[in-house]
PDB file of C-alpha atoms in Angstrom:
ATOM      1  CA  MET A1044     -76.632   9.404-109.399  1.00 68.00           C
ATOM      2  CA  ASN A1045     -77.623  10.277-112.883  1.00 85.00           C
ATOM      3  CA  ARG A1046     -75.393  10.931-115.835  1.00 89.00           C
ATOM      4  CA  ARG A1047     -75.781  14.739-115.744  1.00 89.00           C
ATOM      5  CA  LYS A1048     -74.616  15.012-112.091  1.00 89.00           C
ATOM      6  CA  PHE A1049     -71.694  12.674-112.770  1.00 89.00           C
ATOM      7  CA  LEU A1050     -70.457  14.734-115.743  1.00 90.00           C
ATOM      8  CA  LYS A1051     -70.845  17.968-113.752  1.00 90.00           C
ATOM      9  CA  GLY A1052     -68.744  16.490-110.918  1.00 90.00           C
ATOM     10  CA  VAL A1053     -66.012  15.362-113.326  1.00 90.00           C
ATOM     11  CA  ALA A1054     -65.889  18.821-114.944  1.00 91.00           C
ATOM     12  CA  ILE A1055     -65.607  20.597-111.556  1.00 90.00           C
ATOM     13  CA  SER A1056     -62.872  18.174-110.442  1.00 88.00           C
ATOM     14  CA  GLY A1057     -60.907  18.844-113.637  1.00 86.00           C
ATOM     15  CA  VAL A1058     -61.091  22.603-113.149  1.00 86.00           C
ATOM     16  CA  LEU A1059     -59.933  22.284-109.519  1.00 84.00           C
ATOM     17  CA  VAL A1060     -56.972  20.115-110.492  1.00 82.00           C
ATOM     18  CA  ALA A1061     -55.996  22.551-113.256  1.00 83.00           C
ATOM     19  CA  ILE A1062     -55.970  25.632-110.992  1.00 80.00           C
ATOM     20  CA  SER A1063     -54.726  23.983-107.781  1.00 74.00           C
ATOM     21  CA  PRO A1064     -51.001  24.811-108.336  1.00 68.00           C
ATOM     22  CA  LYS A1065     -51.958  28.488-108.444  1.00 67.00           C
ATOM     23  CA  ILE A1066     -54.124  28.273-105.327  1.00 67.00           C
ATOM     24  CA  LEU A1067     -51.922  26.117-103.091  1.00 67.00           C
ATOM     25  CA  PRO A1068     -48.838  28.064-101.949  1.00 66.00           C
ATOM     26  CA  ASN A1069     -46.919  24.920-100.937  1.00 67.00           C
ATOM     27  CA  SER A1070     -46.756  23.583-104.476  1.00 60.00           C
ATOM     28  CA  VAL A1071     -45.387  26.894-105.757  1.00 60.00           C
ATOM     29  CA  ALA A1072     -42.844  27.005-102.932  1.00 61.00           C
ATOM     30  CA  ARG A1073     -41.729  23.435-103.697  1.00 65.00           C
ATOM     31  CA  ALA A1074     -41.204  24.284-107.348  1.00 64.00           C
ATOM     32  CA  GLU A1075     -39.030  27.258-106.371  1.00 72.00           C
ATOM     33  CA  ASN A1076     -36.959  25.167-103.928  1.00 75.00           C
ATOM     34  CA  LYS A1077     -35.639  22.732-106.516  1.00 76.00           C
ATOM     35  CA  PRO A1078     -32.070  21.746-105.765  1.00 76.00           C
ATOM     36  CA  LYS A1079     -29.564  23.987-107.479  1.00 84.00           C
ATOM     37  CA  LYS A1080     -27.205  22.214-109.867  1.00 89.00           C
ATOM     38  CA  LYS A1081     -23.612  22.305-108.682  1.00 91.00           C
ATOM     39  CA  SER A1082     -20.528  21.761-110.754  1.00 93.00           C
ATOM     40  CA  PHE A1083     -17.906  19.189-109.782  1.00 92.00           C
ATOM     41  CA  GLU A1084     -15.471  21.989-108.920  1.00 94.00           C
ATOM     42  CA  GLU A1085     -18.012  23.701-106.626  1.00 93.00           C
ATOM     43  CA  ALA A1086     -18.773  20.421-104.841  1.00 93.00           C
ATOM     44  CA  VAL A1087     -15.076  19.639-104.271  1.00 94.00           C
ATOM     45  CA  LYS A1088     -14.474  23.160-102.939  1.00 94.00           C
ATOM     46  CA  GLU A1089     -17.495  22.888-100.614  1.00 93.00           C
ATOM     47  CA  VAL A1090     -16.722  19.400 -99.256  1.00 93.00           C
ATOM     48  CA  LEU A1091     -12.924  19.329 -99.183  1.00 93.00           C
ATOM     49  CA  GLY A1092     -12.065  23.033 -99.092  1.00 92.00           C
ATOM     50  CA  VAL A1093      -9.541  22.669-101.921  1.00 92.00           C
ATOM     51  CA  ASP A1094      -9.556  23.445-105.632  1.00 92.00           C
ATOM     52  CA  ALA A1095     -10.427  20.494-107.896  1.00 90.00           C
ATOM     53  CA  SER A1096      -7.232  21.237-109.835  1.00 91.00           C
ATOM     54  CA  LYS A1097      -5.210  20.473-106.652  1.00 89.00           C
ATOM     55  CA  LEU A1098      -6.366  16.830-106.582  1.00 92.00           C
ATOM     56  CA  GLU A1099      -3.446  14.693-107.685  1.00 92.00           C
ATOM     57  CA  ALA A1100      -3.952  11.429-109.536  1.00 93.00           C
ATOM     58  CA  SER A1101      -2.251   8.600-107.693  1.00 93.00           C
ATOM     59  CA  SER A1102      -1.789   4.862-107.972  1.00 94.00           C
ATOM     60  CA  ASP A1103      -2.266   4.623-104.179  1.00 95.00           C
ATOM     61  CA  ILE A1104      -6.034   4.935-104.580  1.00 96.00           C
ATOM     62  CA  LYS A1105      -8.043   2.475-106.634  1.00 96.00           C
ATOM     63  CA  LEU A1106     -11.635   2.945-107.830  1.00 96.00           C
ATOM     64  CA  ILE A1107     -13.332  -0.327-108.744  1.00 96.00           C
ATOM     65  CA  ALA A1108     -16.602   0.079-110.677  1.00 95.00           C
ATOM     66  CA  PRO A1109     -18.170  -1.401-113.810  1.00 94.00           C
ATOM     67  CA  SER A1110     -17.424   0.330-117.118  1.00 93.00           C
ATOM     68  CA  ILE A1111     -21.057  -0.123-118.160  1.00 93.00           C
ATOM     69  CA  ALA A1112     -23.926   0.025-115.665  1.00 91.00           C
ATOM     70  CA  GLU A1113     -27.289  -1.172-116.944  1.00 88.00           C
ATOM     71  CA  ASN A1114     -29.197   0.571-114.165  1.00 88.00           C
ATOM     72  CA  GLY A1115     -27.931   3.948-112.942  1.00 88.00           C
ATOM     73  CA  ALA A1116     -29.995   3.635-109.752  1.00 90.00           C
ATOM     74  CA  VAL A1117     -27.631   1.049-108.235  1.00 92.00           C
ATOM     75  CA  VAL A1118     -24.045   1.200-109.434  1.00 93.00           C
ATOM     76  CA  PRO A1119     -21.656  -0.808-107.231  1.00 95.00           C
ATOM     77  CA  VAL A1120     -18.475   1.107-106.361  1.00 96.00           C
ATOM     78  CA  LYS A1121     -15.470   0.090-104.291  1.00 96.00           C
ATOM     79  CA  VAL A1122     -12.611   2.374-103.209  1.00 96.00           C
ATOM     80  CA  GLN A1123      -9.349   1.041-101.855  1.00 96.00           C
ATOM     81  CA  VAL A1124      -6.454   3.165-100.616  1.00 96.00           C
ATOM     82  CA  ASN A1125      -3.146   1.294-100.592  1.00 95.00           C
ATOM     83  CA  LEU A1126      -1.655   3.246 -97.692  1.00 95.00           C
ATOM     84  CA  PRO A1127      -1.606   2.480 -93.956  1.00 95.00           C
ATOM     85  CA  ILE A1128      -4.894   3.421 -92.280  1.00 94.00           C
ATOM     86  CA  GLU A1129      -3.012   5.819 -90.002  1.00 94.00           C
ATOM     87  CA  GLN A1130      -2.219   7.985 -93.039  1.00 95.00           C
ATOM     88  CA  VAL A1131      -5.779   8.195 -94.431  1.00 95.00           C
ATOM     89  CA  LYS A1132      -8.237  10.672 -92.959  1.00 95.00           C
ATOM     90  CA  SER A1133     -11.303  10.282 -95.214  1.00 95.00           C
ATOM     91  CA  ILE A1134     -12.626   8.971 -98.539  1.00 96.00           C
ATOM     92  CA  HIS A1135     -15.096  10.886-100.731  1.00 96.00           C
ATOM     93  CA  ILE A1136     -16.948   9.916-103.928  1.00 96.00           C
ATOM     94  CA  PHE A1137     -18.137  12.437-106.529  1.00 95.00           C
ATOM     95  CA  ALA A1138     -20.418  11.716-109.513  1.00 94.00           C
ATOM     96  CA  THR A1139     -19.381  14.630-111.713  1.00 93.00           C
ATOM     97  CA  LYS A1140     -22.605  15.203-113.682  1.00 91.00           C
ATOM     98  CA  ASN A1141     -25.258  14.540-111.022  1.00 91.00           C
ATOM     99  CA  THR A1142     -27.241  17.554-109.795  1.00 91.00           C
ATOM    100  CA  ASP A1143     -25.211  17.400-106.578  1.00 92.00           C
ATOM    101  CA  PRO A1144     -21.915  15.700-107.458  1.00 94.00           C
ATOM    102  CA  HIS A1145     -21.030  14.971-103.793  1.00 95.00           C
ATOM    103  CA  THR A1146     -22.206  11.409-103.338  1.00 94.00           C
ATOM    104  CA  LEU A1147     -20.514  10.073-100.238  1.00 94.00           C
ATOM    105  CA  SER A1148     -18.008  10.927 -97.494  1.00 95.00           C
ATOM    106  CA  MET A1149     -16.525   8.402 -95.097  1.00 95.00           C
ATOM    107  CA  PHE A1150     -14.235   9.435 -92.249  1.00 95.00           C
ATOM    108  CA  LEU A1151     -11.811   6.782 -91.054  1.00 94.00           C
ATOM    109  CA  SER A1152      -9.953   5.917 -87.864  1.00 92.00           C
ATOM    110  CA  PRO A1153      -7.361   3.219 -87.119  1.00 92.00           C
ATOM    111  CA  ALA A1154     -10.250   1.096 -85.765  1.00 93.00           C
ATOM    112  CA  ASN A1155     -11.428   0.649 -89.381  1.00 91.00           C
ATOM    113  CA  GLY A1156      -8.446  -1.607 -90.048  1.00 92.00           C
ATOM    114  CA  LYS A1157      -7.899  -0.577 -93.654  1.00 93.00           C
ATOM    115  CA  ALA A1158      -8.915   2.249 -95.959  1.00 94.00           C
ATOM    116  CA  TYR A1159     -11.571   0.481 -98.002  1.00 95.00           C
ATOM    117  CA  LEU A1160     -15.246   1.047 -98.733  1.00 94.00           C
ATOM    118  CA  SER A1161     -17.878  -0.646-100.837  1.00 95.00           C
ATOM    119  CA  THR A1162     -21.219   0.921-101.627  1.00 95.00           C
ATOM    120  CA  ARG A1163     -23.782   1.569-104.337  1.00 95.00           C
ATOM    121  CA  ILE A1164     -24.314   4.995-105.850  1.00 94.00           C
ATOM    122  CA  ARG A1165     -26.910   6.569-108.122  1.00 93.00           C
ATOM    123  CA  LEU A1166     -25.928   8.040-111.483  1.00 91.00           C
ATOM    124  CA  ALA A1167     -28.260  10.186-113.597  1.00 88.00           C
ATOM    125  CA  LYS A1168     -26.426   9.505-116.849  1.00 90.00           C
ATOM    126  CA  THR A1169     -23.059   8.491-118.271  1.00 92.00           C
ATOM    127  CA  MET A1170     -20.290  10.299-116.423  1.00 94.00           C
ATOM    128  CA  PRO A1171     -16.902  10.017-114.754  1.00 95.00           C
ATOM    129  CA  VAL A1172     -16.908   9.032-111.079  1.00 95.00           C
ATOM    130  CA  VAL A1173     -14.103  10.403-108.922  1.00 95.00           C
ATOM    131  CA  ALA A1174     -12.875   8.912-105.641  1.00 96.00           C
ATOM    132  CA  VAL A1175     -10.807  11.226-103.435  1.00 95.00           C
ATOM    133  CA  ALA A1176      -8.783  10.298-100.357  1.00 96.00           C
ATOM    134  CA  VAL A1177      -7.735  13.004 -97.926  1.00 95.00           C
ATOM    135  CA  LEU A1178      -4.483  12.087 -96.215  1.00 95.00           C
ATOM    136  CA  LYS A1179      -3.391  13.186 -92.761  1.00 94.00           C
ATOM    137  CA  ASP A1180      -0.400  15.061 -94.233  1.00 93.00           C
ATOM    138  CA  GLY A1181      -2.899  17.325 -96.060  1.00 91.00           C
ATOM    139  CA  ARG A1182      -2.573  15.839 -99.548  1.00 93.00           C
ATOM    140  CA  THR A1183      -5.631  14.855-101.572  1.00 95.00           C
ATOM    141  CA  ILE A1184      -5.263  11.991-104.028  1.00 96.00           C
ATOM    142  CA  LYS A1185      -7.821  10.847-106.565  1.00 95.00           C
ATOM    143  CA  ALA A1186      -8.802   8.045-108.911  1.00 96.00           C
ATOM    144  CA  GLU A1187     -11.279   8.533-111.738  1.00 95.00           C
ATOM    145  CA  LYS A1188     -13.278   6.148-113.891  1.00 95.00           C
ATOM    146  CA  PRO A1189     -15.887   6.841-116.598  1.00 95.00           C
ATOM    147  CA  ILE A1190     -19.073   4.793-116.204  1.00 94.00           C
ATOM    148  CA  LYS A1191     -21.527   4.381-119.060  1.00 93.00           C
ATOM    149  CA  VAL A1192     -25.149   4.247-117.857  1.00 91.00           C
ATOM    150  CA  THR A1193     -27.763   2.693-120.134  1.00 88.00           C
ATOM    151  CA  ILE A1194     -30.793   3.567-117.921  1.00 76.00           C
ATOM    152  CA  GLY A1195     -30.449   6.683-115.749  1.00 65.00           C
ATOM    153  CA  GLY A1196     -31.101   6.409-112.031  1.00 61.00           C
ATOM    154  CA  CYS A1197     -32.260   9.925-111.181  1.00 64.00           C
ATOM    155  CA  GLY A1198     -35.734  10.481-112.574  1.00 56.00           C
TER     156      GLY A1198
END
């Protein structure tokens, strides 16, 4: 291969890469199907079926998380509900400023032993994290904690 053919091939490759998003329909469709940003209130309404203003702060639910997370990609979170397991139906975690604030839902039964979960979540930036417990009597109780993220975990 001589130099002239090599430069011609590089130039043609560059042109193809530059116009490929316009030629390939899949790449255009993917760009249009980006996830729609939801607000915290929309996510709570969608997941729990109640208004976010109806969530009552309670000392019966405890959210244990670091105040400062160096890496937003893996933030350890623990939720503990200080009520008998027979009274707790489910536990949900919301990261209020993520693109989709609904992070996790866990449905419980008496076989779980106690209403407790430990997991790691991803945070895009500094934000409050909200843990919500749905009780069998229909009440929804919450605990909230702001977490400062130094390196975001979502892109």
